[in-house]
Tab-separated table of C-alpha atoms in Angstrom:
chain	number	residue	atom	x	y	z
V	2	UNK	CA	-10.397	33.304	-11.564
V	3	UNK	CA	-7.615	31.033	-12.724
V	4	UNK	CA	-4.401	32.081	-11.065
V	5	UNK	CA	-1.177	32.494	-13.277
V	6	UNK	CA	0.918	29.988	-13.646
V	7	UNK	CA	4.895	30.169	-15.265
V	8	UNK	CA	4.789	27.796	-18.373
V	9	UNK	CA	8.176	27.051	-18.555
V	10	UNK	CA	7.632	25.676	-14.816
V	11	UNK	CA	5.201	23.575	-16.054
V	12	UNK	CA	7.060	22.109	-18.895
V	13	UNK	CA	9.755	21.365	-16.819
V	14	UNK	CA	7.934	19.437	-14.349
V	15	UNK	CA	5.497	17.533	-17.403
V	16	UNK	CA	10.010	16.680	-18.242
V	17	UNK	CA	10.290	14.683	-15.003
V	18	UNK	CA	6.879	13.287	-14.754
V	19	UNK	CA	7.075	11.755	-18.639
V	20	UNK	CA	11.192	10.814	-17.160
V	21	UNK	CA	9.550	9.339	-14.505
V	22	UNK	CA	7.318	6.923	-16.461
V	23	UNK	CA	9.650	5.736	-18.339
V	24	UNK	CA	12.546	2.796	-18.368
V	25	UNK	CA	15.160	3.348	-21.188
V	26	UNK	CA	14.734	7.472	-20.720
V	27	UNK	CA	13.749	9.788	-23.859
V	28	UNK	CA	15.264	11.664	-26.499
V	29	UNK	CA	14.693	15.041	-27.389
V	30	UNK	CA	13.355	14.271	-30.251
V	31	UNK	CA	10.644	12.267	-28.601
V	32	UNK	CA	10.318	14.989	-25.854
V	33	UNK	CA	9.759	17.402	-28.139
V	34	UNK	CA	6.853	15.588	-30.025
V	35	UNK	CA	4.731	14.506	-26.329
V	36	UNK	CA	5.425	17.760	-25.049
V	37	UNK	CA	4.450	19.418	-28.193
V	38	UNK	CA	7.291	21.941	-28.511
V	39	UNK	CA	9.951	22.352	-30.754
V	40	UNK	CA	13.663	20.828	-29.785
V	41	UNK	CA	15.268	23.542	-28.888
V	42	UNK	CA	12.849	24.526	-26.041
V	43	UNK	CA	13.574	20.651	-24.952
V	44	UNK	CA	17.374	21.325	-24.943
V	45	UNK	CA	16.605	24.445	-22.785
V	46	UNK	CA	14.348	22.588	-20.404
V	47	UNK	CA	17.196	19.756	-19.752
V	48	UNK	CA	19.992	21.935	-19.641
V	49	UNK	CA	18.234	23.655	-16.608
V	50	UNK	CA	17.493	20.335	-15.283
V	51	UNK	CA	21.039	19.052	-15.269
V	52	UNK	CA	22.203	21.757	-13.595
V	53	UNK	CA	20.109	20.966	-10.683
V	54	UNK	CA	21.215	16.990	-11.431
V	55	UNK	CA	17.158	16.402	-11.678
V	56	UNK	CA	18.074	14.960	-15.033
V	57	UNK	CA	20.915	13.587	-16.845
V	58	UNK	CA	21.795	12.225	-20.099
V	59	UNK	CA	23.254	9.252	-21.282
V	60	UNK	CA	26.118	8.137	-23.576
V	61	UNK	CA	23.336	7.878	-26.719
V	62	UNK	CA	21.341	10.942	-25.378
V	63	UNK	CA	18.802	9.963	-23.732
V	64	UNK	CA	17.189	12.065	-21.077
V	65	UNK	CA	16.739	10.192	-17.487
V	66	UNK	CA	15.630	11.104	-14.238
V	67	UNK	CA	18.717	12.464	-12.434
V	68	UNK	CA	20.248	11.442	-8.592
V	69	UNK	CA	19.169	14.602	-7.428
V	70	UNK	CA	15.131	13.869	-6.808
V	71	UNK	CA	16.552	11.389	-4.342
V	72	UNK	CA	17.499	14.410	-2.010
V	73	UNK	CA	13.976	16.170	-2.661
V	74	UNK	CA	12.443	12.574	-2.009
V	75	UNK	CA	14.286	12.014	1.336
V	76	UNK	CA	12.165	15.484	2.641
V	77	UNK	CA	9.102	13.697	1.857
V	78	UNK	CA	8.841	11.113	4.322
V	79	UNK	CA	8.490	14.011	7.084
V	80	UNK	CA	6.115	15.379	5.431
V	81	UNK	CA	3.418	12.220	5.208
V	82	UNK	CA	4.656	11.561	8.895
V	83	UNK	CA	3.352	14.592	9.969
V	84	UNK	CA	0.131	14.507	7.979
V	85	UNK	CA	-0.578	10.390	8.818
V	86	UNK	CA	0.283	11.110	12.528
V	87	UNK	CA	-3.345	12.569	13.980
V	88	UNK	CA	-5.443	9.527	12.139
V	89	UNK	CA	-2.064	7.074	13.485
V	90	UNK	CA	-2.470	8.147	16.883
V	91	UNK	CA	-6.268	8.213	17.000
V	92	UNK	CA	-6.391	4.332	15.304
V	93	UNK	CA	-3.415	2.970	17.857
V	94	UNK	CA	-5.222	5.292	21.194
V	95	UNK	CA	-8.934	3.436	20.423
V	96	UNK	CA	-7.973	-0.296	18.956
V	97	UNK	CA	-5.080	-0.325	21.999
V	98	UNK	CA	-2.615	-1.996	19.317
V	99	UNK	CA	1.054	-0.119	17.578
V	100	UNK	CA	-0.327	1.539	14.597
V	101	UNK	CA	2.027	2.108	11.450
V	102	UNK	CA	1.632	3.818	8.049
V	103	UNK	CA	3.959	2.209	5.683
V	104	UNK	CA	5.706	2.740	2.467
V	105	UNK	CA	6.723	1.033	-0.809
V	106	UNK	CA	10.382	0.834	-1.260
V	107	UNK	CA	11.285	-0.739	-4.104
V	108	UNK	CA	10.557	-4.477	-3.363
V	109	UNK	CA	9.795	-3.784	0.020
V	110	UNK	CA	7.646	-2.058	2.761
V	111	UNK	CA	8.778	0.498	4.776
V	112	UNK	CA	7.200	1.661	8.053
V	113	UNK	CA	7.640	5.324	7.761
V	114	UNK	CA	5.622	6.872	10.497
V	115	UNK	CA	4.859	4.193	14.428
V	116	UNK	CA	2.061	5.262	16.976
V	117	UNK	CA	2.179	3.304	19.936
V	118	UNK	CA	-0.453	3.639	22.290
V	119	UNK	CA	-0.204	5.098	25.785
V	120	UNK	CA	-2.310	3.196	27.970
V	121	UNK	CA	-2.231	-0.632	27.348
V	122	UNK	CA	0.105	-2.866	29.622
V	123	UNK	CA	2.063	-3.822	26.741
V	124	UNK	CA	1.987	-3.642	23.102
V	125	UNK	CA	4.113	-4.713	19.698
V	126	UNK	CA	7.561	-2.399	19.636
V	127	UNK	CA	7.315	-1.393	16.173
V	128	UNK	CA	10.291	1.206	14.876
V	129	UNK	CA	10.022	3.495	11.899
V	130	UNK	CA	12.200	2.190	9.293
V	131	UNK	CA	11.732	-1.147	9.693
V	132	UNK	CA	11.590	-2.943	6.361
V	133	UNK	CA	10.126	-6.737	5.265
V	134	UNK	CA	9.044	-8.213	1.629
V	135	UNK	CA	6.032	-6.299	0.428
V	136	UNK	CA	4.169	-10.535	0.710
V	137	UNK	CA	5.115	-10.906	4.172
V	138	UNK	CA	3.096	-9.248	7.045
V	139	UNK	CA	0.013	-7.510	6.562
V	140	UNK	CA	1.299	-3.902	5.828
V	141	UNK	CA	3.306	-5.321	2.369
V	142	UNK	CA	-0.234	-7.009	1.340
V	143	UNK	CA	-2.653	-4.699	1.538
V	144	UNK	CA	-0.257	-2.828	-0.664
V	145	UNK	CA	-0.307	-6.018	-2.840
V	146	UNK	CA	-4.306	-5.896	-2.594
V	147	UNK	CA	-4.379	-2.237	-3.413
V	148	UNK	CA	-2.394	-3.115	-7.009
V	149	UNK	CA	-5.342	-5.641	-7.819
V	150	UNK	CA	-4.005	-8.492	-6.965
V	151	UNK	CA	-4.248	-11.265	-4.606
V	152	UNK	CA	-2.911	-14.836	-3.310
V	153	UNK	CA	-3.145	-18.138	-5.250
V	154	UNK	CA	-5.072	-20.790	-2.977
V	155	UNK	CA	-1.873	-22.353	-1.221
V	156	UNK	CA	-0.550	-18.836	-0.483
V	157	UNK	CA	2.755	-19.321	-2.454
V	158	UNK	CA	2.341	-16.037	-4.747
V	159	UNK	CA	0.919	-13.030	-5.524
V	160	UNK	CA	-0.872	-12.604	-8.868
V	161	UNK	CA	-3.007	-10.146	-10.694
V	162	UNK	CA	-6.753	-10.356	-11.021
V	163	UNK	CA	-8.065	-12.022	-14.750
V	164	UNK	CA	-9.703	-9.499	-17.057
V	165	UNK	CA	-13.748	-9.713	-15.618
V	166	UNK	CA	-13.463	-11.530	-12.358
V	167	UNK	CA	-15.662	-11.035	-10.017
V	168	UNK	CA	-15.164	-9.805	-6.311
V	169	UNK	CA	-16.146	-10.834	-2.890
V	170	UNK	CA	-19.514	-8.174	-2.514
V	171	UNK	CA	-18.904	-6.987	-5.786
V	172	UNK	CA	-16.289	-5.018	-5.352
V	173	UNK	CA	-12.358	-5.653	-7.170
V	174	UNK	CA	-10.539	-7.154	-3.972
V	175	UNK	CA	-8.995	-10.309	-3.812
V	176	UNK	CA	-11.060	-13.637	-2.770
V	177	UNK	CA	-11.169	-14.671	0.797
V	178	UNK	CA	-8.357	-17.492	1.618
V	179	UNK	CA	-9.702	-20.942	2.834
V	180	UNK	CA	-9.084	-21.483	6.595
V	181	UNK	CA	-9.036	-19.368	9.931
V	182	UNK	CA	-7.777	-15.446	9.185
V	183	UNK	CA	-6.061	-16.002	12.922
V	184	UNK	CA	-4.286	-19.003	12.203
V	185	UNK	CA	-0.419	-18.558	11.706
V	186	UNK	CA	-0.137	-19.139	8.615
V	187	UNK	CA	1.402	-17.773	5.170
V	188	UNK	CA	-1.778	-16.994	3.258
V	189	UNK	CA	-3.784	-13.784	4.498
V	190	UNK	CA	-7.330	-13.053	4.891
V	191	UNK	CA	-8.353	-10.174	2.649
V	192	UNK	CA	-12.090	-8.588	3.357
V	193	UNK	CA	-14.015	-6.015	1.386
V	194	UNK	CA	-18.087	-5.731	1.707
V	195	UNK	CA	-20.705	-4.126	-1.163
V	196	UNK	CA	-20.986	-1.064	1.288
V	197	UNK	CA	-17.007	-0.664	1.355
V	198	UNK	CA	-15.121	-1.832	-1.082
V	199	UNK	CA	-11.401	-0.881	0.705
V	200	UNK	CA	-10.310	-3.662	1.518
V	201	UNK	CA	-8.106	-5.209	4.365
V	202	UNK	CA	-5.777	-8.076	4.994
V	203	UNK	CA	-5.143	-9.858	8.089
V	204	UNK	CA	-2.276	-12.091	9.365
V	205	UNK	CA	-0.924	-13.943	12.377
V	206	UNK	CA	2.383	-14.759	13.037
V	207	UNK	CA	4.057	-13.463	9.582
V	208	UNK	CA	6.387	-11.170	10.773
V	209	UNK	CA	6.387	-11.694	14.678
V	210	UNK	CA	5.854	-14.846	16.552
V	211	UNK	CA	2.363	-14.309	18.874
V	212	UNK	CA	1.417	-10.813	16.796
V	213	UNK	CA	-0.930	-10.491	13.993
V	214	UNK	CA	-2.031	-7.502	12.228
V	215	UNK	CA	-4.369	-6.178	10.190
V	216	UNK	CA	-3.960	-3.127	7.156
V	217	UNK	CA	-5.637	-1.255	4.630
V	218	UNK	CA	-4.039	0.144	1.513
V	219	UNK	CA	-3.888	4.013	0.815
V	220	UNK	CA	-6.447	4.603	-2.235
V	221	UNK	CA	-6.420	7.870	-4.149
V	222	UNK	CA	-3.421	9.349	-3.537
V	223	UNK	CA	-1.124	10.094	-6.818
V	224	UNK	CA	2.578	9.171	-6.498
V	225	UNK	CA	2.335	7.631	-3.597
V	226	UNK	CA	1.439	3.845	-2.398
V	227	UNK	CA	1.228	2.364	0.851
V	228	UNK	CA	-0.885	1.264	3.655
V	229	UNK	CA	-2.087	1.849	6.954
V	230	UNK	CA	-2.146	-0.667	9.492
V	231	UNK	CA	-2.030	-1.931	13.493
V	232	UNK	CA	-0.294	-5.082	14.957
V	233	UNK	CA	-1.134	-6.697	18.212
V	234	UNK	CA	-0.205	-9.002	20.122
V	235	UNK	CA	-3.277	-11.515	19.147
V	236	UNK	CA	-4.166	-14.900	17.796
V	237	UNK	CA	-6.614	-13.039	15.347
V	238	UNK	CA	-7.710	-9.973	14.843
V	239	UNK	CA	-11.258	-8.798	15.620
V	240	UNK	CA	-13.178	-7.871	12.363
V	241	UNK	CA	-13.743	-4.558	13.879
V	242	UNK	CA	-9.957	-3.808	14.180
V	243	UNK	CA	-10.196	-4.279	10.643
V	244	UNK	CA	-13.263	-1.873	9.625
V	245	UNK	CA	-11.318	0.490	11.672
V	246	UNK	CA	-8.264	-0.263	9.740
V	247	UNK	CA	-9.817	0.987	6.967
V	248	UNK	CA	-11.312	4.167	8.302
V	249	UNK	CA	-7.668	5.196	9.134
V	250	UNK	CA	-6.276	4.433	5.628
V	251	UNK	CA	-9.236	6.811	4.157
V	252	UNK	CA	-8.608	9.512	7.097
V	253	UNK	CA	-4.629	9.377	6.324
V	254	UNK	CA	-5.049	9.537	2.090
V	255	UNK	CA	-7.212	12.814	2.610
V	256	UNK	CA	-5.074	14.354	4.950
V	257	UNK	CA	-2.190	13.166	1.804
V	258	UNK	CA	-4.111	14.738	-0.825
């Protein structure tokens, strides 16, 4: 049986999500025609909006996402902390190594949830809210890797894949980078297999001299994108770390969904 549902809800969330996708904001006019309802429901469904400052309008009149999703976004960090944390503590507790789910924000990753584990001598202090280019370290790639796209040859950029290339074991990931995966170096190591096509990225040395790390990107999970990852204080990181890597990533976006 299909539970009831408040249309005028709904239309006012479909508001923000077309806001959302969009630059230069909307008019009613254009509202009106995607959401197929006349203006004046439109007018209705912004007025409401503004009063909550989830939208506001500009000097020509066009609708735009408003400041006040920032304060419902801020309540969503604890949120995926709690849900990443069991898969976090069970990756960092077996592999040994800090474990981290991170974040996109804006240009940059954001560790939003650290699980260090309790019985090694020592380990990489890793802090929640620590923040580094999205190309730098092996968290901000694998969120690079999970947009479809990977490293030029000499490591200096990121770029898209062309239209019809081919991946390493058949699956879309980006092409293995000449040269040891442990060596410090700029360029990455990025791994996916016929049998699992999630792939991970490996680095040494990126982010912390003597630690390298390895991370998966989170796959699946609508409106949000991110990865899951360990660093360790290594000269490479054992290809198992890696598979494991991505077991976590999978465990964390179902727990997300």
């Amino acid at each position: 049986m299909t539970a009831e549902t408040s249309q005028t809800l709904d239309r006012g969330l479909r508001v923000l999500k077309l806001l959302a996708d969009t630059d230069h904001g909307l008019t009613v006019t254009e509202l009106a025609a995607k959401l197929g309802v006349n203006r004046t429901v439109v007018y209705r469904l912004l007025a409401t909006l503004e009063q909550h400052s989830l939208v506001r309008r500009d000097l020509g009149g066009r609708a735009r996402v408003g400041l006040g999703v920032l304060g419902l976004a801020h309540q969503v960090h604890p949120l995926l902390r709690e849900a990443a944390l069991p898969a976090l503590r069970s990756l960092a507790e077996e592999i040994g190594a800090t474990a981290h789910l991170t974040l996109v924000d804006g240009s940059e990753a954001l560790a939003v949830a650290v699980v260090e584990p309790t019985w090694t001598d020592y380990h990489v202090a890793y802090r929640t809210g620590f923040r580094h280019p999205l190309d730098r370290g092996a968290a901000g790639r694998a969120i690079l890797a999970g947009r479809g796209m990977q490293p030029t040859p000499d490591g200096s950029r990121w770029e898209r894949f062309a239209d019809g290339e081919e991946a390493v074991g058949g699956s879309r990931s980006p092409s293995p980078v000449p040269g040891d995966p442990g060596a410090a170096s700029e360029t990455p190591a990025a791994t996916a297999t016929a049998t699992e096509p999630v792939r991970y990225v490996l680095t040494h040395g990126e982010l912390e001299a003597g630690a390298s790390g390895a991370a998966a990107p989170l796959l699946g999970v609508p409106g949000i994108e991110g990865s899951v990852g360990v660093v360790m204080l290594a000269d490479s990181v054992p290809e198992r770390v890696g598979v494991r890597v991505v077991e976590a990533a999978t465990e964390v976006a179902d727990a997300l969904r």
